[in-house]
């Protein structure tokens, strides 16, 4: 497997290039290097904007069930019901064997109403904005991502120098900057097939009948429409790996981070669910199950000791509409839910839904369609980094300029 190796910590402070390294080194050589001491951080970016409303289910909201007659996850205790977390929230049942046990052990916390104040609802603009972590006003510097700035701050001392890595084919914006960063393409372990045989069989049933022309035209139009939707989903994923098979990838990442790297980034695509996303079962449920197995596998592969020193943050560019659309899916939204996982979460956070919250009603939706953003991501991550690494307010301001850290006491 090709791999790009970062420079030694002592040299990295002197390097001033932002491109990914192209030094091909065998994995065995990297595994032979000593593990970095201190906290590990992995950021998982769900490209395509996952439907947080069916992940962290607002089971206490009647409005949720009125708004999603086809795709709502039932209340706890019902068939296919959500897994109760507290009086207001439940977890998608597909995560019963993976994320729920972490939550119950105090190793997972969820932050609803999280996200950016960017209102474009554009996958690309919002993904870029989040990865850069810069102010929404003014010119964007595409050569300075927030994780690279974090590495710069940590490399300058005194908290902890880090060895960053991107588990992506190309260096993501979040890790571009003056600290040189390696990247490993983990490959795409999954894919989807088309139901061409079914289309052929149905068309054959109407061959030489008065409906033959209408059926053929209908399938042609449907195919064109589905291709346009699939093209948007593929573009929104930006070549990120699929959630299908993510557990194998996650375990590989865990071994590398246990032995060599301590600041990582990976993106997972396939979350743009405009059509037939499903409720307790279906497309989204399958993706969540696979993602959950991957996150749980990452924790298992790290081992108990390393997991206590590791924080995993799962983010997405924005949420999706609170109401389902006419295609039994959801469209581009605003606020979303972040996950924070790790073996060393604070007792006040692990096993809890944290951050500023409010009831989800027709009156509290943002622009009458979306979750509002009440926990701005730069402030929240700034507070997390401050606690993880003991950063000063000045150091946090270098990572997220113009933002005051908000301490949710996550670790």
XYZ file of C-alpha atoms in Angstrom:
411
model
C 0.000 0.000 0.000
C 1.545 3.379 -0.948
C 2.085 5.703 1.948
C 3.469 9.193 2.401
C 5.696 9.565 5.450
C 5.875 12.855 7.365
C 9.203 14.368 8.429
C 10.644 13.926 11.891
C 9.256 16.250 14.589
C 12.517 18.191 14.864
C 12.590 18.926 11.132
C 8.908 19.629 10.713
C 9.123 23.009 12.440
C 11.549 24.134 9.730
C 9.475 23.056 6.746
C 7.307 25.626 5.022
C 5.522 23.639 2.317
C 1.844 22.714 2.378
C 1.701 19.933 -0.203
C 1.314 16.259 0.713
C 4.550 14.312 0.752
C 5.291 11.929 -2.065
C 7.858 9.772 -0.293
C 6.797 6.171 -0.768
C 7.691 4.157 2.320
C 6.554 0.637 3.198
C 4.060 0.333 6.021
C 6.391 -1.864 8.023
C 8.922 0.924 8.336
C 6.307 3.259 9.728
C 5.059 0.695 12.202
C 8.600 0.274 13.438
C 8.764 3.925 14.460
C 7.937 4.769 18.089
C 4.402 5.877 18.828
C 3.927 9.554 19.605
C 3.242 10.251 23.264
C 0.072 12.013 24.364
C -3.439 12.446 23.016
C -4.609 11.176 19.634
C -7.281 12.916 17.581
C -9.163 11.540 14.580
C -11.641 13.680 12.639
C -14.201 11.750 10.569
C -15.934 13.882 7.930
C -19.259 12.537 6.586
C -19.385 14.091 3.125
C -22.811 14.592 1.634
C -24.571 15.844 4.794
C -25.973 12.932 6.788
C -29.507 13.000 8.157
C -28.808 13.609 11.835
C -32.532 13.585 12.589
C -32.708 9.829 11.983
C -29.397 9.274 13.762
C -30.141 11.157 16.987
C -33.904 10.806 16.941
C -35.947 13.511 18.732
C -38.285 10.926 20.210
C -39.923 13.507 22.458
C -41.100 15.584 19.489
C -44.552 14.886 18.086
C -43.668 17.291 15.300
C -40.889 14.930 14.161
C -43.385 12.132 13.580
C -45.827 14.465 11.852
C -43.064 15.725 9.566
C -41.804 12.296 8.528
C -44.746 10.006 7.828
C -42.628 7.603 5.739
C -39.103 7.751 7.162
C -39.402 8.505 10.895
C -37.721 6.076 13.281
C -40.428 4.881 15.718
C -40.332 5.697 19.395
C -38.483 3.385 21.802
C -40.430 0.251 22.593
C -42.113 0.075 19.194
C -41.075 -2.251 16.390
C -37.878 -0.902 14.867
C -37.893 1.832 17.474
C -35.088 4.147 18.481
C -32.785 3.190 21.323
C -33.672 5.404 24.276
C -30.858 7.697 25.444
C -32.922 10.009 27.654
C -36.409 11.472 27.768
C -35.906 13.502 24.606
C -33.507 11.568 22.407
C -33.048 8.117 20.952
C -30.370 6.492 18.787
C -30.998 4.788 15.458
C -31.539 1.046 16.095
C -28.863 0.120 13.525
C -26.283 1.265 16.102
C -27.415 -1.091 18.865
C -24.281 -3.239 18.678
C -21.700 -0.533 18.033
C -22.253 3.056 19.149
C -24.862 2.395 21.858
C -22.453 0.310 23.991
C -19.871 3.116 23.734
C -22.519 5.609 24.860
C -23.554 3.373 27.746
C -19.914 3.084 28.877
C -19.543 6.859 28.853
C -17.335 6.779 25.763
C -19.623 8.648 23.364
C -21.384 12.006 23.500
C -23.564 13.771 20.950
C -23.832 17.500 20.233
C -27.100 18.367 18.440
C -27.750 21.755 16.848
C -24.093 21.871 15.797
C -22.566 23.264 12.649
C -21.492 26.360 10.791
C -23.305 29.648 10.241
C -22.716 29.260 6.480
C -26.132 29.437 4.782
C -25.236 28.431 1.231
C -26.415 24.821 1.664
C -23.797 23.994 -0.948
C -21.904 20.759 -0.285
C -18.675 22.130 -1.703
C -18.703 25.620 -0.229
C -19.702 24.387 3.213
C -17.257 21.475 3.236
C -14.481 23.854 2.252
C -15.507 26.408 4.854
C -15.575 23.871 7.674
C -12.229 22.344 6.741
C -10.594 25.750 6.512
C -12.093 26.897 9.811
C -11.780 30.543 8.880
C -14.203 33.435 9.274
C -17.100 33.475 6.809
C -16.365 37.078 5.901
C -13.259 37.965 3.934
C -11.117 36.033 1.506
C -10.562 32.332 2.074
C -7.008 31.049 2.343
C -7.151 27.593 0.763
C -3.622 26.886 1.921
C -4.499 26.961 5.625
C -6.762 24.279 7.149
C -7.716 24.205 10.814
C -6.057 20.842 11.556
C -2.798 22.028 10.038
C -2.970 25.171 12.158
C -3.562 22.949 15.195
C -0.432 20.986 14.283
C 1.472 24.261 13.958
C 0.386 25.370 17.423
C 1.226 22.012 18.981
C 4.553 21.832 17.165
C 5.508 25.217 18.553
C 5.154 23.901 22.112
C 4.737 23.424 24.878
C 1.694 21.070 24.882
C 2.479 18.176 22.497
C 4.055 17.879 19.077
C 1.982 15.728 16.732
C 2.518 13.557 13.686
C -0.453 14.164 11.367
C -1.807 11.886 8.653
C -4.702 12.023 6.180
C -6.316 8.687 5.361
C -7.338 10.036 1.948
C -6.172 9.808 -1.656
C -5.424 13.532 -1.722
C -4.531 15.896 1.084
C -7.768 17.433 2.449
C -8.150 21.154 2.951
C -8.221 20.719 6.723
C -4.591 19.513 6.711
C -3.144 21.959 4.193
C -0.642 24.404 5.586
C 2.954 24.949 6.590
C 3.240 21.687 8.525
C 3.926 18.955 6.026
C 1.438 16.105 6.242
C 1.447 12.601 4.800
C -1.570 10.942 3.242
C -2.557 7.319 2.707
C -5.263 6.371 0.206
C -7.296 3.698 1.999
C -9.303 2.818 -1.110
C -13.055 2.511 -1.627
C -14.201 -0.835 -0.220
C -17.766 -0.675 -1.438
C -19.995 0.202 -4.346
C -23.542 -0.043 -5.643
C -25.036 -1.837 -8.576
C -27.963 -0.893 -10.807
C -31.182 -2.863 -11.231
C -30.775 -3.182 -15.001
C -32.095 -6.757 -15.062
C -35.291 -5.726 -13.323
C -35.815 -2.885 -15.798
C -35.289 -5.326 -18.675
C -37.773 -7.848 -17.255
C -40.490 -5.260 -16.706
C -39.981 -3.736 -20.150
C -40.290 -7.222 -21.628
C -43.683 -7.675 -20.002
C -45.048 -4.722 -21.986
C -43.307 -5.490 -25.266
C -45.658 -5.301 -28.264
C -48.437 -3.952 -26.073
C -50.147 -0.544 -26.300
C -48.138 0.522 -23.247
C -44.730 -0.389 -24.671
C -43.870 3.167 -25.732
C -45.031 4.732 -22.467
C -43.114 2.198 -20.374
C -39.932 2.686 -22.403
C -40.177 6.457 -22.143
C -40.873 6.182 -18.418
C -37.801 4.050 -17.789
C -35.655 6.353 -19.906
C -36.816 9.399 -17.939
C -36.370 7.573 -14.639
C -32.855 6.523 -15.628
C -31.900 10.069 -16.560
C -33.306 11.405 -13.291
C -31.548 8.770 -11.181
C -28.271 9.421 -12.961
C -28.539 13.129 -12.168
C -29.259 12.366 -8.494
C -26.394 9.852 -8.351
C -24.054 12.364 -9.979
C -24.872 14.894 -7.257
C -24.335 12.284 -4.538
C -21.003 11.246 -6.041
C -19.867 14.841 -6.334
C -20.933 15.602 -2.764
C -18.806 12.687 -1.544
C -15.681 14.095 -3.255
C -14.077 10.661 -3.715
C -14.421 9.849 -0.014
C -14.462 6.161 0.871
C -17.825 4.463 1.250
C -19.281 3.538 4.626
C -19.592 0.006 3.219
C -16.600 -1.913 4.493
C -15.538 1.014 6.696
C -14.785 -1.269 9.638
C -11.829 -2.832 7.823
C -10.497 0.611 6.908
C -11.043 1.882 10.465
C -9.106 -1.009 11.967
C -6.213 -0.321 9.613
C -6.276 3.332 10.623
C -6.294 2.358 14.299
C -3.169 0.251 13.931
C -1.349 3.109 12.224
C -2.474 5.659 14.795
C -1.627 3.371 17.687
C 1.936 2.942 16.458
C 2.843 6.044 14.502
C 0.353 8.902 14.046
C -1.598 11.001 16.535
C -3.577 13.504 14.415
C -5.702 11.945 11.681
C -8.436 12.791 9.174
C -10.669 10.532 7.095
C -13.747 11.258 5.010
C -16.660 8.901 4.361
C -19.111 9.562 1.522
C -22.610 8.462 0.565
C -24.775 10.629 2.854
C -26.695 12.750 0.334
C -30.070 11.041 0.795
C -32.554 12.904 -1.407
C -34.431 9.737 -2.365
C -35.726 6.690 -0.439
C -33.433 7.092 2.554
C -35.548 4.792 4.719
C -36.322 4.858 8.428
C -35.411 2.016 10.780
C -34.240 0.079 7.741
C -33.110 1.032 4.271
C -30.270 2.978 2.723
C -29.448 5.339 5.581
C -29.821 2.599 8.190
C -27.291 0.464 6.313
C -24.811 3.345 6.099
C -25.190 4.118 9.805
C -24.712 0.473 10.733
C -21.518 0.292 8.691
C -20.220 3.570 10.087
C -21.002 2.460 13.634
C -19.159 -0.825 13.162
C -16.199 1.135 11.838
C -16.074 3.510 14.802
C -16.430 0.638 17.256
C -13.796 -1.375 15.369
C -11.418 1.585 15.542
C -11.791 1.663 19.335
C -11.322 -2.095 19.666
C -8.259 -2.159 17.425
C -6.580 0.673 19.334
C -6.825 -1.253 22.568
C -8.033 -0.038 25.939
C -4.930 1.951 26.895
C -4.631 3.856 23.600
C -8.411 4.396 23.418
C -8.269 6.230 26.762
C -5.896 8.730 25.128
C -7.899 9.079 21.894
C -10.721 11.382 20.810
C -12.762 10.778 17.646
C -14.908 13.619 16.315
C -17.519 12.859 13.631
C -18.752 15.883 11.680
C -20.640 16.684 8.462
C -21.037 19.825 6.376
C -24.650 20.423 7.407
C -27.818 18.559 8.324
C -30.898 17.845 6.264
C -34.438 19.169 6.161
C -36.559 18.315 9.174
C -39.482 17.329 6.972
C -39.208 14.520 4.438
C -39.556 15.447 0.768
C -41.839 13.988 -1.892
C -39.280 11.300 -2.759
C -39.187 9.871 0.784
C -35.820 11.456 1.360
C -34.487 14.712 2.768
C -32.842 17.756 1.209
C -29.975 20.053 2.151
C -30.418 21.551 5.596
C -28.473 23.511 8.200
C -27.789 22.303 11.765
C -26.521 18.778 12.377
C -25.271 16.472 15.147
C -21.587 15.981 15.975
C -20.267 12.889 17.694
C -17.409 12.903 20.203
C -16.039 9.504 21.195
C -13.124 8.283 23.263
C -12.107 6.262 26.268
C -11.294 9.372 28.293
C -14.417 11.494 27.933
C -15.451 13.490 30.994
C -18.193 11.957 33.111
C -20.338 15.022 32.429
C -20.163 14.362 28.663
C -19.757 10.643 28.047
C -23.147 8.983 27.866
C -24.914 12.333 27.431
C -26.392 14.617 24.794
C -24.597 17.912 25.418
C -24.485 21.527 24.292
C -27.240 24.095 23.871
C -30.535 22.470 22.893
C -34.148 23.395 22.307
C -37.397 21.683 21.501
C -37.924 20.851 17.845
C -41.236 22.358 16.807
C -42.610 24.197 13.787
C -41.815 27.461 15.596
C -38.177 26.631 16.396
C -37.044 25.349 13.001
C -34.506 27.497 11.193
C -36.226 29.182 8.236
C -39.155 26.813 8.843
C -37.201 23.863 7.443
C -33.985 22.948 9.284
C -32.314 22.356 12.613
C -30.884 25.674 13.846
C -27.187 25.958 14.699
C -26.859 26.665 18.430
C -23.378 25.168 18.902
C -21.040 26.803 16.390
C -18.420 24.271 15.362
C -15.281 26.414 15.642
C -16.155 27.463 19.183
C -16.977 23.877 20.180
C -13.851 22.375 18.615
C -11.767 25.198 20.044
C -13.020 24.326 23.509
C -12.310 20.650 22.910
C -8.757 21.325 21.707
C -8.188 23.655 24.661
C -9.031 20.831 27.056
C -7.283 18.057 25.129
C -3.975 19.841 24.700
C -4.023 22.514 27.395
C -4.015 25.327 24.854
C -4.071 28.955 25.892
C -6.755 31.284 24.504
C -4.084 32.780 22.236
C -3.222 29.352 20.848
C -6.891 28.526 20.249
C -7.220 31.826 18.394
C -4.434 30.744 16.044
C -6.410 27.612 15.166
C -9.769 29.379 14.865
C -9.141 33.114 14.384
C -11.763 35.448 15.777
C -13.625 32.792 17.769
C -13.786 32.375 21.537
C -13.508 28.752 22.624
C -16.653 27.227 24.104
C -15.888 24.615 26.721
C -18.505 21.846 26.767
C -16.269 19.867 29.171
C -16.060 16.970 26.746
C -12.788 15.539 28.099
